[in-house]
Amino acid sequence: MMLIAKQAQAVDLKAKLFRGFADPSRLIILETLRDGVRTVTEIIEATGLTQSNVSNHLACLWDCGLVAREQQGRYVRYQLSDERVAALLGLGDELLADVAKGVYECTRY
C-alpha cells in the first residue's frame, strides 16, 4: 500500500510540473526564454502580454524552479533554469507535429 501512495505522490507532483507548462501565458514566456536571456520588458515585447501578467507568471515559474533570474543593475534578467526545460519544450514540438490532429480534435481536456 505504501508503494501505491508514493507512486500517487510522484504522479501528482509530475502533474503539477506539467501544469506549469499548461497555461498559455506561462508557455509563451518559456518559449520566449528558449531564445535566450530576457528582461521583463523584452518578454512583454516578444509576447504581447501585459506587464502584470508577465510578472505574475514569471514569479510562478521562478517559484516552481523552471526559470532562473539574475539582478543586473536595475534590471532582472530571466532565463530557463535548466537546459532540460528547453529540451522538454522541443520534445513537445516534435510530439505535437505527429499528433496535432488528435490534439486539435480532442474534446476531453
C-alpha atoms as a printed R data frame, in Angstrom:
    type eleno elety resid chain resno       x      y       z
1   ATOM     1    CA   MET     A     1   0.000  0.000   0.000
2   ATOM     2    CA   MET     A     2   2.875  2.371   0.781
3   ATOM     3    CA   LEU     A     3   4.277  1.925  -2.745
4   ATOM     4    CA   ILE     A     4   0.932  2.922  -4.268
5   ATOM     5    CA   ALA     A     5   0.827  6.054  -2.107
6   ATOM     6    CA   LYS     A     6   4.378  7.004  -3.153
7   ATOM     7    CA   GLN     A     7   3.536  6.414  -6.806
8   ATOM     8    CA   ALA     A     8   0.425  8.563  -6.435
9   ATOM     9    CA   GLN     A     9   2.515 11.325  -4.861
10  ATOM    10    CA   ALA     A    10   5.025 11.124  -7.694
11  ATOM    11    CA   VAL     A    11   2.260 11.303 -10.296
12  ATOM    12    CA   ASP     A    12   0.656 14.264  -8.523
13  ATOM    13    CA   LEU     A    13   3.986 16.081  -8.441
14  ATOM    14    CA   LYS     A    14   4.608 15.373 -12.121
15  ATOM    15    CA   ALA     A    15   1.106 16.638 -12.967
16  ATOM    16    CA   LYS     A    16   1.891 19.818 -11.051
17  ATOM    17    CA   LEU     A    17   5.098 20.241 -13.085
18  ATOM    18    CA   PHE     A    18   3.146 19.901 -16.327
19  ATOM    19    CA   ARG     A    19   0.575 22.444 -15.132
20  ATOM    20    CA   GLY     A    20   3.474 24.888 -15.182
21  ATOM    21    CA   PHE     A    21   3.683 24.292 -18.912
22  ATOM    22    CA   ALA     A    22  -0.084 24.108 -19.465
23  ATOM    23    CA   ASP     A    23  -1.015 27.770 -19.066
24  ATOM    24    CA   PRO     A    24  -0.731 29.586 -22.430
25  ATOM    25    CA   SER     A    25   0.880 32.683 -20.868
26  ATOM    26    CA   ARG     A    26   3.483 30.643 -18.993
27  ATOM    27    CA   LEU     A    27   4.152 28.548 -22.076
28  ATOM    28    CA   ILE     A    28   4.738 31.564 -24.332
29  ATOM    29    CA   ILE     A    29   7.098 33.000 -21.715
30  ATOM    30    CA   LEU     A    30   9.033 29.725 -21.587
31  ATOM    31    CA   GLU     A    31   9.107 29.575 -25.394
32  ATOM    32    CA   THR     A    32  10.456 33.142 -25.492
33  ATOM    33    CA   LEU     A    33  13.169 32.242 -22.986
34  ATOM    34    CA   ARG     A    34  14.227 29.327 -25.201
35  ATOM    35    CA   ASP     A    35  15.810 32.009 -27.386
36  ATOM    36    CA   GLY     A    36  17.923 33.314 -24.501
37  ATOM    37    CA   VAL     A    37  18.037 35.596 -21.512
38  ATOM    38    CA   ARG     A    38  15.389 38.325 -21.413
39  ATOM    39    CA   THR     A    39  14.231 41.157 -19.184
40  ATOM    40    CA   VAL     A    40  10.558 41.570 -18.314
41  ATOM    41    CA   THR     A    41  10.319 44.372 -20.892
42  ATOM    42    CA   GLU     A    42  11.795 42.134 -23.591
43  ATOM    43    CA   ILE     A    43   9.382 39.343 -22.670
44  ATOM    44    CA   ILE     A    44   6.450 41.774 -22.855
45  ATOM    45    CA   GLU     A    45   7.585 42.943 -26.299
46  ATOM    46    CA   ALA     A    46   8.066 39.377 -27.549
47  ATOM    47    CA   THR     A    47   4.774 38.007 -26.216
48  ATOM    48    CA   GLY     A    48   2.315 40.899 -26.244
49  ATOM    49    CA   LEU     A    49   1.334 40.064 -22.667
50  ATOM    50    CA   THR     A    50   0.815 42.803 -20.085
51  ATOM    51    CA   GLN     A    51   3.488 43.698 -17.559
52  ATOM    52    CA   SER     A    52   1.435 42.437 -14.619
53  ATOM    53    CA   ASN     A    53   0.644 39.165 -16.422
54  ATOM    54    CA   VAL     A    54   4.305 38.565 -17.281
55  ATOM    55    CA   SER     A    55   5.461 39.435 -13.772
56  ATOM    56    CA   ASN     A    56   2.897 37.143 -12.133
57  ATOM    57    CA   HIS     A    57   3.708 34.210 -14.403
58  ATOM    58    CA   LEU     A    58   7.461 34.724 -14.053
59  ATOM    59    CA   ALA     A    59   7.038 34.627 -10.272
60  ATOM    60    CA   CYS     A    60   5.155 31.339 -10.619
61  ATOM    61    CA   LEU     A    61   7.757 29.885 -12.984
62  ATOM    62    CA   TRP     A    62  10.566 31.010 -10.671
63  ATOM    63    CA   ASP     A    63   8.844 29.548  -7.592
64  ATOM    64    CA   CYS     A    64   8.484 26.242  -9.460
65  ATOM    65    CA   GLY     A    65  12.140 26.260 -10.497
66  ATOM    66    CA   LEU     A    66  11.517 26.466 -14.240
67  ATOM    67    CA   VAL     A    67  13.221 29.845 -14.690
68  ATOM    68    CA   ALA     A    68  16.221 31.480 -13.073
69  ATOM    69    CA   ARG     A    69  16.698 35.191 -12.560
70  ATOM    70    CA   GLU     A    70  19.669 37.452 -12.081
71  ATOM    71    CA   GLN     A    71  19.721 41.079 -10.994
72  ATOM    72    CA   GLN     A    72  21.884 43.240 -13.268
73  ATOM    73    CA   GLY     A    73  21.761 46.825 -12.109
74  ATOM    74    CA   ARG     A    74  18.145 47.898 -12.143
75  ATOM    75    CA   TYR     A    75  17.098 45.059 -14.425
76  ATOM    76    CA   VAL     A    76  16.251 41.470 -13.654
77  ATOM    77    CA   ARG     A    77  17.164 39.068 -16.429
78  ATOM    78    CA   TYR     A    78  15.337 35.763 -16.752
79  ATOM    79    CA   GLN     A    79  16.367 32.528 -18.397
80  ATOM    80    CA   LEU     A    80  15.336 28.903 -18.382
81  ATOM    81    CA   SER     A    81  16.675 27.300 -15.222
82  ATOM    82    CA   ASP     A    82  17.873 24.135 -16.891
83  ATOM    83    CA   GLU     A    83  18.605 23.050 -20.457
84  ATOM    84    CA   ARG     A    84  16.128 20.206 -19.913
85  ATOM    85    CA   VAL     A    85  13.287 22.753 -19.851
86  ATOM    86    CA   ALA     A    86  14.193 23.732 -23.420
87  ATOM    87    CA   ALA     A    87  14.613 20.061 -24.326
88  ATOM    88    CA   LEU     A    88  11.151 19.263 -22.959
89  ATOM    89    CA   LEU     A    89   9.662 22.125 -24.965
90  ATOM    90    CA   GLY     A    90  11.448 20.797 -28.056
91  ATOM    91    CA   LEU     A    91  10.136 17.289 -27.442
92  ATOM    92    CA   GLY     A    92   6.671 18.794 -27.130
93  ATOM    93    CA   ASP     A    93   7.126 20.381 -30.559
94  ATOM    94    CA   GLU     A    94   8.227 17.065 -32.041
95  ATOM    95    CA   LEU     A    95   5.388 15.100 -30.485
96  ATOM    96    CA   LEU     A    96   2.820 17.714 -31.450
97  ATOM    97    CA   ALA     A    97   3.999 17.539 -35.066
98  ATOM    98    CA   ASP     A    98   2.984 13.871 -35.037
99  ATOM    99    CA   VAL     A    99  -0.264 14.080 -33.058
100 ATOM   100    CA   ALA     A   100  -1.515 17.617 -33.803
101 ATOM   101    CA   LYS     A   101  -4.731 16.474 -35.495
102 ATOM   102    CA   GLY     A   102  -5.733 14.385 -32.498
103 ATOM   103    CA   VAL     A   103  -4.863 17.138 -30.014
104 ATOM   104    CA   TYR     A   104  -6.767 19.708 -32.072
105 ATOM   105    CA   GLU     A   105  -9.845 17.484 -32.214
106 ATOM   106    CA   CYS     A   106  -9.671 16.352 -28.576
107 ATOM   107    CA   THR     A   107 -12.753 17.405 -26.638
108 ATOM   108    CA   ARG     A   108 -11.900 15.676 -23.347
109 ATOM   109    CA   TYR     A   109  -9.361 18.168 -21.953
